Amino acid sequence: WAMVSAFFAESPDPNLPAALCHAKVSRLVEDPERAVAEATEAVARCPEYVEAHSALAAALGARGDRAAEARVAEAIRVYETACKAFPWYGPALLEARWITLDRFDRYQRARQAVLFRALPPVKGVSITATLQVVIDRHFLVVGLNFLDKRTWIRQSVDAYEILPVGPARLDDDPDDHLLDTVATKLAHILATLNRRGLPPFTVMCGQGLVDDVDHLQAHLRHNNLSVVVYPAISPDT
């Protein structure tokens, strides 16, 4: 396994084959320090490989470092909890602090490029926008709804964009600064869709944004984006 992991050493990041090999070596070696080193390398090679983190926790426990073992185990718990909130694991990696914001953005751009290439020809899209809290951060989640011109079947992409927009508040109620950030990012998303030939017609505000339709509508109009913004449910219900 050491020879195999060395073979993958120069491969691009993230590197799942190398991470798998280092994690396997960590489980096999008897020297606790070597086991920790191999597991640490596995985590660095591919942060989304959960088994690498499990191997690191086991190696730290075998070395007698119970506090570090507990921290890794807690990060795994945070990751698994956050994974349940989104159709993509990127935000969970961020919440577990296994990747940086810059790396999250690279992952998101790569994922979005794949989604965009898979979209069928459409005349336009309807947008859904929600504000979700995971662990200690607000995320703007934007979905697409459209009519496939080839089949005339309505389709959707549940999380075309998932963007961190700020720390969560204790009352979960977005303040004006957070709403301005959401509005700015939403305007950028809509402008990008326009440039890609996917003009947005409407924006439906769901969880976390139902009461903020007027704020978002005014901001989008200020940015020359002519879309209808409306709540998923009536704020009075």
Coordinates of N, CA and C in Angstrom, one line a residue:
W1 N 0.8 -1.2 0.0 CA 0.0 0.0 0.0 C 0.9 1.3 0.0
A2 N 2.0 1.2 0.7 CA 2.9 2.4 0.7 C 3.4 2.7 -0.8
M3 N 3.7 1.6 -1.5 CA 4.2 1.8 -2.9 C 3.0 2.4 -3.8
V4 N 1.8 1.9 -3.5 CA 0.7 2.4 -4.3 C 0.4 3.9 -4.0
S5 N 0.5 4.2 -2.7 CA 0.2 5.6 -2.3 C 1.3 6.5 -2.9
A6 N 2.5 6.0 -2.9 CA 3.6 6.8 -3.5 C 3.4 7.1 -5.0
F7 N 2.8 6.1 -5.7 CA 2.5 6.2 -7.1 C 1.5 7.4 -7.4
F8 N 0.6 7.6 -6.4 CA -0.4 8.6 -6.6 C 0.0 10.0 -6.0
A9 N 1.2 10.0 -5.5 CA 1.6 11.2 -4.7 C 1.5 12.5 -5.5
E10 N 1.8 12.4 -6.8 CA 1.8 13.7 -7.6 C 0.5 13.9 -8.4
S11 N -0.5 13.2 -8.0 CA -1.8 13.3 -8.7 C -2.5 14.6 -8.3
P12 N -3.5 15.1 -9.1 CA -4.1 16.4 -8.7 C -4.9 16.2 -7.4
D13 N -5.2 17.4 -6.9 CA -6.0 17.5 -5.6 C -7.4 17.9 -6.0
P14 N -8.5 17.2 -5.4 CA -8.4 16.2 -4.4 C -8.0 14.8 -5.0
N15 N -7.4 14.0 -4.3 CA -6.9 12.7 -4.8 C -7.4 11.6 -4.0
L16 N -8.5 11.0 -4.4 CA -9.2 9.9 -3.6 C -8.3 8.7 -3.6
P17 N -7.7 8.2 -4.8 CA -6.9 7.0 -4.7 C -5.8 7.1 -3.7
A18 N -5.1 8.3 -3.7 CA -4.0 8.4 -2.7 C -4.5 8.4 -1.3
A19 N -5.6 9.1 -1.1 CA -6.2 9.1 0.3 C -6.6 7.7 0.7
L20 N -7.2 7.0 -0.2 CA -7.6 5.6 0.2 C -6.4 4.8 0.6
C21 N -5.3 4.9 -0.1 CA -4.1 4.2 0.2 C -3.5 4.6 1.5
H22 N -3.4 5.9 1.7 CA -2.8 6.4 3.0 C -3.7 5.9 4.2
A23 N -5.0 6.0 4.0 CA -5.9 5.6 5.1 C -5.7 4.1 5.4
K24 N -5.6 3.3 4.3 CA -5.4 1.8 4.5 C -4.1 1.6 5.2
V25 N -3.0 2.2 4.8 CA -1.7 2.1 5.5 C -1.8 2.4 7.0
S26 N -2.6 3.5 7.3 CA -2.8 3.9 8.7 C -3.4 2.8 9.5
R27 N -4.4 2.1 8.9 CA -5.0 1.0 9.6 C -4.1 -0.2 9.8
L28 N -3.2 -0.4 8.9 CA -2.3 -1.6 8.9 C -1.1 -1.5 9.8
V29 N -0.5 -0.3 9.9 CA 0.8 -0.2 10.6 C 0.6 -0.3 12.1
E30 N 1.6 -0.7 12.8 CA 1.5 -0.9 14.2 C 2.1 0.3 15.0
D31 N 2.9 1.1 14.3 CA 3.5 2.3 15.0 C 2.4 3.4 15.0
P32 N 2.0 3.9 16.2 CA 1.0 4.9 16.3 C 1.3 6.2 15.6
E33 N 2.6 6.6 15.7 CA 3.0 7.8 15.1 C 2.9 7.7 13.6
R34 N 3.3 6.6 13.0 CA 3.2 6.4 11.6 C 1.7 6.3 11.2
A35 N 0.9 5.7 12.0 CA -0.5 5.6 11.7 C -1.1 7.0 11.6
V36 N -0.8 7.9 12.6 CA -1.3 9.3 12.6 C -0.8 10.0 11.4
A37 N 0.4 9.9 11.0 CA 1.0 10.6 9.9 C 0.3 10.1 8.6
E38 N 0.1 8.8 8.4 CA -0.5 8.3 7.2 C -2.0 8.8 7.1
A39 N -2.7 8.8 8.2 CA -4.1 9.2 8.2 C -4.2 10.7 8.0
T40 N -3.3 11.5 8.5 CA -3.2 12.9 8.3 C -3.0 13.2 6.8
E41 N -2.1 12.5 6.2 CA -1.9 12.6 4.8 C -3.1 12.2 4.0
A42 N -3.8 11.2 4.4 CA -5.1 10.8 3.7 C -6.1 12.0 3.7
V43 N -6.2 12.6 4.9 CA -7.2 13.7 5.0 C -6.7 14.9 4.1
A44 N -5.5 15.1 4.1 CA -5.0 16.2 3.2 C -5.2 15.9 1.8
R45 N -5.1 14.7 1.4 CA -5.2 14.3 0.0 C -6.6 14.4 -0.5
C46 N -7.6 14.1 0.3 CA -9.0 14.1 -0.1 C -9.9 14.4 1.1
P47 N -10.1 15.6 1.4 CA -10.9 15.9 2.7 C -12.3 15.3 2.7
E48 N -12.9 15.1 1.5 CA -14.3 14.5 1.5 C -14.3 13.0 1.7
Y49 N -13.2 12.4 1.8 CA -13.1 10.9 2.1 C -13.3 10.7 3.6
V50 N -14.5 10.4 4.0 CA -14.8 10.3 5.4 C -13.9 9.2 6.1
E51 N -13.6 8.1 5.4 CA -12.8 7.1 6.0 C -11.5 7.6 6.5
A52 N -10.9 8.6 5.8 CA -9.6 9.1 6.2 C -9.7 9.8 7.5
H53 N -10.8 10.5 7.8 CA -11.0 11.1 9.1 C -11.3 10.0 10.2
S54 N -12.0 9.0 9.8 CA -12.2 7.9 10.8 C -10.9 7.2 11.1
A55 N -10.0 7.0 10.1 CA -8.7 6.4 10.3 C -7.9 7.3 11.2
L56 N -8.0 8.7 11.0 CA -7.2 9.6 11.9 C -7.7 9.5 13.3
A57 N -9.0 9.5 13.5 CA -9.6 9.4 14.9 C -9.0 8.1 15.6
A58 N -9.1 7.0 14.8 CA -8.6 5.7 15.4 C -7.1 5.8 15.7
A59 N -6.3 6.4 14.8 CA -4.9 6.5 15.1 C -4.6 7.4 16.3
L60 N -5.3 8.5 16.4 CA -5.1 9.4 17.5 C -5.5 8.7 18.8
G61 N -6.6 7.9 18.8 CA -6.9 7.1 20.0 C -5.9 6.1 20.4
A62 N -5.3 5.4 19.4 CA -4.3 4.4 19.6 C -3.0 5.0 20.2
R63 N -2.8 6.3 19.8 CA -1.6 7.0 20.4 C -1.9 7.6 21.8
G64 N -3.2 7.5 22.2 CA -3.5 8.0 23.5 C -3.9 9.5 23.6
D65 N -4.1 10.1 22.4 CA -4.5 11.5 22.3 C -6.0 11.6 22.3
R66 N -6.7 11.4 23.4 CA -8.1 11.3 23.5 C -8.8 12.6 23.1
A67 N -8.2 13.7 23.5 CA -8.8 15.0 23.1 C -8.9 15.3 21.6
A68 N -7.7 15.0 20.9 CA -7.7 15.1 19.5 C -8.6 14.1 18.8
E69 N -8.7 12.9 19.4 CA -9.6 11.9 18.8 C -11.0 12.4 18.9
A70 N -11.4 13.0 20.0 CA -12.8 13.5 20.2 C -13.1 14.6 19.2
R71 N -12.1 15.5 19.0 CA -12.3 16.6 18.0 C -12.6 16.1 16.6
V72 N -11.8 15.1 16.2 CA -12.0 14.5 14.9 C -13.4 13.8 14.8
A73 N -13.7 13.1 15.9 CA -15.0 12.4 15.9 C -16.2 13.4 15.8
E74 N -16.0 14.5 16.5 CA -17.1 15.6 16.5 C -17.2 16.2 15.1
A75 N -16.1 16.4 14.4 CA -16.1 16.9 13.1 C -16.8 15.9 12.1
I76 N -16.6 14.7 12.3 CA -17.3 13.7 11.5 C -18.8 13.8 11.8
R77 N -19.2 13.9 13.0 CA -20.6 14.1 13.4 C -21.2 15.3 12.7
V78 N -20.5 16.4 12.8 CA -21.0 17.7 12.1 C -21.1 17.5 10.6
Y79 N -20.2 16.8 10.0 CA -20.3 16.5 8.6 C -21.5 15.7 8.2
E80 N -21.7 14.7 9.0 CA -22.9 13.8 8.7 C -24.2 14.5 8.9
T81 N -24.3 15.4 9.9 CA -25.5 16.1 10.2 C -25.7 17.1 9.0
A82 N -24.7 17.8 8.6 CA -24.8 18.8 7.6 C -25.2 18.2 6.2
C83 N -24.7 17.0 6.0 CA -25.0 16.3 4.7 C -26.5 16.1 4.5
K84 N -27.2 15.9 5.6 CA -28.7 15.7 5.5 C -29.4 16.9 5.0
A85 N -28.8 18.1 5.1 CA -29.5 19.3 4.8 C -29.4 19.7 3.3
F86 N -28.5 19.1 2.6 CA -28.2 19.6 1.2 C -28.1 18.4 0.3
P87 N -28.4 18.6 -1.0 CA -28.3 17.5 -2.0 C -26.8 17.3 -2.4
W88 N -25.9 18.1 -1.9 CA -24.5 18.1 -2.3 C -23.7 18.3 -1.0
Y89 N -22.6 17.5 -0.9 CA -21.8 17.5 0.4 C -20.9 18.7 0.6
G90 N -20.8 19.6 -0.4 CA -19.8 20.7 -0.2 C -20.0 21.6 1.0
P91 N -21.3 22.0 1.3 CA -21.5 22.8 2.6 C -21.1 22.0 3.8
A92 N -21.3 20.7 3.8 CA -21.0 19.8 5.0 C -19.5 19.8 5.2
L93 N -18.7 19.8 4.1 CA -17.3 19.8 4.2 C -16.8 21.1 4.8
L94 N -17.5 22.2 4.5 CA -17.2 23.5 5.0 C -17.5 23.6 6.5
E95 N -18.7 23.1 6.8 CA -19.1 23.2 8.2 C -18.3 22.3 9.1
A96 N -17.8 21.2 8.6 CA -16.9 20.4 9.4 C -15.5 21.0 9.5
R97 N -15.3 22.0 8.7 CA -14.0 22.7 8.6 C -12.9 21.8 8.0
W98 N -13.3 21.0 7.1 CA -12.4 20.1 6.4 C -11.9 20.8 5.1
I99 N -12.6 21.9 4.6 CA -12.1 22.6 3.5 C -12.2 24.1 3.8
T100 N -11.5 25.0 3.1 CA -11.6 26.4 3.2 C -12.7 26.9 2.3
L101 N -13.1 28.2 2.5 CA -14.1 28.8 1.6 C -13.6 28.9 0.2
D102 N -12.3 29.1 0.0 CA -11.8 29.1 -1.4 C -11.9 27.8 -2.0
R103 N -11.6 26.7 -1.3 CA -11.7 25.4 -1.9 C -13.2 25.0 -2.1
F104 N -14.1 25.4 -1.2 CA -15.5 25.2 -1.4 C -16.0 25.9 -2.7
D105 N -15.5 27.1 -2.9 CA -15.9 27.8 -4.1 C -15.4 27.1 -5.4
R106 N -14.2 26.6 -5.3 CA -13.7 25.8 -6.5 C -14.6 24.6 -6.7
Y107 N -14.9 23.9 -5.7 CA -15.8 22.7 -5.8 C -17.1 23.1 -6.4
Q108 N -17.7 24.2 -5.9 CA -19.0 24.6 -6.3 C -19.0 25.0 -7.8
R109 N -17.9 25.7 -8.2 CA -17.8 26.1 -9.7 C -17.7 24.9 -10.6
A110 N -16.9 23.9 -10.1 CA -16.8 22.6 -10.9 C -18.1 21.9 -11.0
R111 N -18.8 21.8 -9.9 CA -20.1 21.1 -9.8 C -21.1 21.9 -10.7
Q112 N -21.1 23.2 -10.7 CA -22.0 24.0 -11.4 C -21.8 23.8 -12.9
A113 N -20.5 23.7 -13.3 CA -20.2 23.5 -14.7 C -20.8 22.2 -15.3
V114 N -20.7 21.2 -14.4 CA -21.3 19.9 -14.8 C -22.8 20.0 -14.9
L115 N -23.4 20.7 -14.0 CA -24.9 20.8 -14.0 C -25.3 21.6 -15.2
F116 N -24.6 22.7 -15.6 CA -24.9 23.5 -16.7 C -24.8 22.7 -18.0
R117 N -23.8 21.9 -18.2 CA -23.7 21.1 -19.4 C -24.8 20.1 -19.5
A118 N -25.4 19.7 -18.4 CA -26.4 18.7 -18.4 C -27.8 19.3 -18.7
L119 N -27.9 20.6 -18.6 CA -29.2 21.2 -18.8 C -29.7 21.1 -20.2
P120 N -31.0 20.8 -20.4 CA -31.6 20.7 -21.8 C -31.8 22.1 -22.3
P121 N -32.2 22.3 -23.6 CA -32.5 23.6 -24.1 C -33.8 24.1 -23.5
V122 N -33.7 25.3 -23.0 CA -34.9 25.9 -22.3 C -35.0 27.4 -22.8
K123 N -36.3 27.9 -22.6 CA -36.5 29.3 -23.0 C -36.2 30.3 -21.8
G124 N -36.3 29.7 -20.6 CA -36.1 30.5 -19.4 C -36.3 29.7 -18.2
V125 N -36.0 30.2 -17.0 CA -36.1 29.5 -15.8 C -36.8 30.2 -14.7
S126 N -37.5 29.5 -13.8 CA -38.0 30.1 -12.6 C -37.0 29.7 -11.5
I127 N -36.9 30.7 -10.6 CA -35.9 30.5 -9.5 C -36.6 30.3 -8.2
T128 N -36.0 29.4 -7.4 CA -36.4 29.3 -6.0 C -35.2 29.7 -5.1
A129 N -35.4 30.5 -4.1 CA -34.3 31.0 -3.2 C -34.7 30.8 -1.8
T130 N -33.8 30.1 -1.1 CA -34.1 29.9 0.4 C -32.8 30.2 1.1
L131 N -33.0 30.5 2.4 CA -31.9 30.8 3.3 C -31.9 29.8 4.4
Q132 N -30.8 28.9 4.4 CA -30.8 27.8 5.3 C -29.6 28.0 6.3
V133 N -29.8 27.5 7.5 CA -28.8 27.5 8.5 C -28.3 26.1 8.7
V134 N -27.0 26.0 8.6 CA -26.3 24.7 8.9 C -25.2 25.0 9.9
I135 N -25.3 24.3 11.1 CA -24.4 24.5 12.2 C -24.3 26.0 12.6
D136 N -23.5 26.8 12.0 CA -23.3 28.2 12.5 C -23.3 29.2 11.3
R137 N -23.8 28.8 10.2 CA -23.7 29.6 9.0 C -25.0 29.6 8.2
H138 N -25.3 30.8 7.6 CA -26.4 30.9 6.6 C -25.9 30.6 5.2
F139 N -26.7 29.8 4.5 CA -26.4 29.5 3.1 C -27.6 30.0 2.2
L140 N -27.3 30.6 1.1 CA -28.3 30.9 0.1 C -28.3 29.7 -0.9
V141 N -29.5 29.1 -1.0 CA -29.7 28.0 -1.8 C -30.6 28.4 -3.0
V142 N -30.1 28.3 -4.2 CA -30.9 28.7 -5.4 C -31.2 27.5 -6.2
G143 N -32.4 27.2 -6.5 CA -32.8 26.1 -7.4 C -33.4 26.7 -8.7
L144 N -33.4 25.8 -9.8 CA -34.0 26.2 -11.1 C -35.1 25.3 -11.4
N145 N -36.2 25.9 -12.0 CA -37.3 25.1 -12.5 C -37.5 25.6 -14.0
F146 N -37.7 24.6 -14.9 CA -37.8 24.9 -16.3 C -38.6 23.9 -17.1
L147 N -38.9 24.3 -18.3 CA -39.6 23.3 -19.2 C -38.7 22.9 -20.3
D148 N -38.4 21.6 -20.3 CA -37.5 21.0 -21.4 C -38.2 21.2 -22.7
K149 N -37.6 21.9 -23.6 CA -38.2 22.2 -24.9 C -38.2 20.9 -25.8
R150 N -37.4 19.9 -25.5 CA -37.4 18.7 -26.3 C -38.6 17.8 -25.9
T151 N -38.9 17.7 -24.6 CA -39.9 16.8 -24.2 C -41.2 17.5 -23.6
W152 N -41.1 18.8 -23.4 CA -42.2 19.5 -22.7 C -42.5 19.0 -21.4
I153 N -41.5 18.5 -20.7 CA -41.6 18.0 -19.3 C -40.9 19.0 -18.4
R154 N -41.6 19.4 -17.3 CA -41.1 20.3 -16.4 C -40.0 19.6 -15.5
Q155 N -38.9 20.2 -15.4 CA -37.8 19.7 -14.6 C -37.2 20.7 -13.6
S156 N -36.4 20.2 -12.7 CA -35.8 21.1 -11.7 C -34.4 20.7 -11.3
V157 N -33.6 21.7 -10.9 CA -32.3 21.5 -10.3 C -32.4 22.1 -8.9
D158 N -32.4 21.2 -7.9 CA -32.8 21.6 -6.5 C -31.7 22.6 -5.9
A159 N -30.5 22.5 -6.2 CA -29.5 23.3 -5.6 C -28.4 23.7 -6.7
Y160 N -28.8 24.5 -7.6 CA -27.9 25.0 -8.6 C -26.8 25.8 -8.0
E161 N -27.1 26.6 -7.1 CA -26.1 27.4 -6.3 C -26.3 27.2 -4.8
I162 N -25.3 27.0 -4.1 CA -25.3 26.9 -2.6 C -24.1 27.8 -2.2
L163 N -24.5 29.0 -1.6 CA -23.4 30.0 -1.3 C -23.5 30.4 0.2
P164 N -22.4 30.3 0.9 CA -22.4 30.8 2.3 C -22.5 32.4 2.2
V165 N -23.4 32.9 3.1 CA -23.6 34.4 3.0 C -23.4 35.0 4.4
G166 N -23.1 34.3 5.4 CA -22.8 34.9 6.7 C -23.1 34.0 7.9
P167 N -22.6 34.4 9.0 CA -22.8 33.6 10.2 C -24.3 33.6 10.7
A168 N -24.7 32.5 11.3 CA -26.1 32.4 11.7 C -26.3 33.3 13.0
R169 N -27.5 33.9 13.1 CA -27.9 34.6 14.3 C -28.6 33.6 15.2
L170 N -28.6 34.0 16.5 CA -29.3 33.1 17.5 C -30.8 33.0 17.2
D171 N -31.4 34.1 16.6 CA -32.8 34.0 16.4 C -33.2 33.6 14.9
D172 N -32.1 33.3 14.2 CA -32.3 32.8 12.8 C -32.9 33.8 11.9
D173 N -33.1 35.1 12.3 CA -33.7 36.1 11.6 C -32.7 37.0 10.9
P174 N -32.6 37.0 9.5 CA -31.6 37.7 8.8 C -31.7 39.2 9.1
D175 N -30.6 39.9 9.4 CA -30.6 41.3 9.5 C -30.4 42.0 8.2
D176 N -30.4 43.3 8.2 CA -30.3 44.1 6.9 C -29.0 43.8 6.2
H177 N -27.9 43.7 6.9 CA -26.6 43.4 6.3 C -26.6 42.1 5.6
L178 N -27.2 41.0 6.3 CA -27.2 39.7 5.7 C -28.1 39.7 4.5
L179 N -29.3 40.4 4.5 CA -30.2 40.5 3.4 C -29.5 41.2 2.2
D180 N -28.7 42.2 2.5 CA -28.0 42.9 1.4 C -27.1 42.0 0.7
T181 N -26.4 41.1 1.5 CA -25.5 40.1 1.0 C -26.2 39.1 0.1
V182 N -27.4 38.7 0.6 CA -28.2 37.7 -0.1 C -28.6 38.3 -1.4
A183 N -29.1 39.6 -1.4 CA -29.6 40.3 -2.6 C -28.5 40.4 -3.6
T184 N -27.3 40.8 -3.1 CA -26.2 41.0 -4.1 C -25.8 39.7 -4.7
K185 N -25.7 38.6 -4.0 CA -25.4 37.3 -4.6 C -26.5 36.8 -5.5
L186 N -27.7 37.1 -5.1 CA -28.8 36.6 -6.0 C -28.8 37.4 -7.3
A187 N -28.6 38.7 -7.2 CA -28.5 39.5 -8.5 C -27.4 39.0 -9.4
H188 N -26.2 38.6 -8.8 CA -25.1 38.1 -9.6 C -25.5 36.7 -10.2
I189 N -26.2 35.9 -9.5 CA -26.6 34.6 -10.0 C -27.5 34.8 -11.2
L190 N -28.5 35.7 -11.0 CA -29.5 35.9 -12.1 C -28.8 36.5 -13.3
A191 N -27.9 37.5 -13.1 CA -27.2 38.1 -14.3 C -26.3 37.0 -15.0
T192 N -25.7 36.1 -14.2 CA -24.9 35.0 -14.8 C -25.8 34.1 -15.7
L193 N -27.0 33.7 -15.1 CA -27.9 32.9 -15.9 C -28.4 33.6 -17.2
N194 N -28.6 34.9 -17.1 CA -28.9 35.7 -18.4 C -27.8 35.5 -19.4
R195 N -26.6 35.7 -19.0 CA -25.4 35.6 -19.9 C -25.3 34.2 -20.5
R196 N -25.7 33.2 -19.7 CA -25.6 31.8 -20.2 C -26.8 31.4 -21.0
G197 N -27.7 32.3 -21.3 CA -28.9 32.0 -22.1 C -30.0 31.3 -21.4
L198 N -30.0 31.5 -20.1 CA -31.1 31.0 -19.2 C -31.8 32.1 -18.5
P199 N -32.5 32.9 -19.2 CA -33.1 34.1 -18.5 C -34.1 33.8 -17.5
P200 N -33.9 34.3 -16.3 CA -34.9 34.0 -15.2 C -36.1 34.9 -15.3
F201 N -37.3 34.3 -15.1 CA -38.6 35.0 -15.1 C -39.1 35.4 -13.8
T202 N -39.0 34.5 -12.8 CA -39.5 34.7 -11.5 C -38.5 34.2 -10.4
V203 N -38.7 34.7 -9.2 CA -37.9 34.3 -8.1 C -39.0 34.0 -6.9
M204 N -39.1 32.8 -6.5 CA -39.9 32.4 -5.4 C -39.1 32.3 -4.1
C205 N -39.4 33.1 -3.2 CA -38.7 33.2 -1.9 C -39.3 32.2 -0.9
G206 N -38.5 31.2 -0.5 CA -38.9 30.2 0.4 C -38.3 30.4 1.8
Q207 N -38.0 29.3 2.5 CA -37.5 29.3 3.8 C -36.5 30.4 4.1
G208 N -36.7 31.2 5.1 CA -35.8 32.2 5.5 C -35.9 33.5 4.8
L209 N -36.7 33.5 3.7 CA -36.8 34.8 2.9 C -38.2 35.1 2.5
V210 N -39.2 34.4 3.1 CA -40.6 34.7 2.8 C -41.0 36.1 3.1
D211 N -40.5 36.6 4.2 CA -40.8 38.0 4.6 C -40.0 39.1 3.9
D212 N -39.1 38.7 3.0 CA -38.2 39.7 2.5 C -38.3 39.9 1.0
V213 N -39.5 39.7 0.5 CA -39.7 39.8 -0.9 C -39.5 41.2 -1.4
D214 N -40.0 42.2 -0.7 CA -39.9 43.6 -1.1 C -38.4 44.1 -1.2
H215 N -37.7 43.7 -0.2 CA -36.3 44.0 -0.1 C -35.5 43.4 -1.3
L216 N -35.7 42.2 -1.6 CA -35.1 41.5 -2.7 C -35.5 42.1 -4.1
Q217 N -36.8 42.3 -4.2 CA -37.4 42.9 -5.5 C -36.7 44.2 -5.8
A218 N -36.6 45.1 -4.7 CA -36.1 46.4 -4.9 C -34.6 46.4 -5.4
H219 N -33.9 45.4 -4.7 CA -32.4 45.3 -5.1 C -32.3 44.8 -6.5
L220 N -33.1 43.8 -6.9 CA -32.9 43.3 -8.2 C -33.3 44.4 -9.3
R221 N -34.4 45.1 -9.0 CA -34.7 46.2 -10.0 C -33.6 47.2 -10.0
H222 N -33.0 47.5 -8.9 CA -31.9 48.5 -8.9 C -30.7 48.0 -9.8
N223 N -30.6 46.7 -10.0 CA -29.6 46.1 -10.8 C -30.1 45.7 -12.2
N224 N -31.2 46.4 -12.6 CA -31.8 46.2 -13.9 C -32.2 44.8 -14.2
L225 N -32.7 44.1 -13.2 CA -33.1 42.7 -13.4 C -34.6 42.7 -13.3
S226 N -35.3 42.5 -14.4 CA -36.8 42.5 -14.4 C -37.3 41.1 -14.2
V227 N -37.5 40.7 -13.0 CA -38.1 39.5 -12.6 C -39.1 39.7 -11.5
V228 N -40.1 38.8 -11.5 CA -41.1 38.9 -10.4 C -40.7 38.1 -9.2
V229 N -40.7 38.8 -8.1 CA -40.3 38.1 -6.8 C -41.5 37.9 -6.0
Y230 N -41.7 36.7 -5.5 CA -43.0 36.5 -4.7 C -42.7 35.4 -3.6
P231 N -43.5 35.4 -2.5 CA -43.2 34.5 -1.5 C -43.8 33.1 -1.8
A232 N -43.2 32.1 -1.2 CA -43.7 30.7 -1.4 C -45.0 30.5 -0.7
I233 N -45.2 31.2 0.4 CA -46.4 31.3 1.1 C -46.7 32.7 1.6
S234 N -47.9 33.0 1.9 CA -48.2 34.3 2.4 C -47.6 34.6 3.7
P235 N -46.9 35.7 3.9 CA -46.3 36.0 5.2 C -47.4 36.1 6.3
D236 N -48.7 36.2 6.0 CA -49.7 36.3 7.0 C -50.3 35.0 7.4
T237 N -49.8 33.9 6.7 CA -50.4 32.6 7.0 C -49.5 31.9 8.1

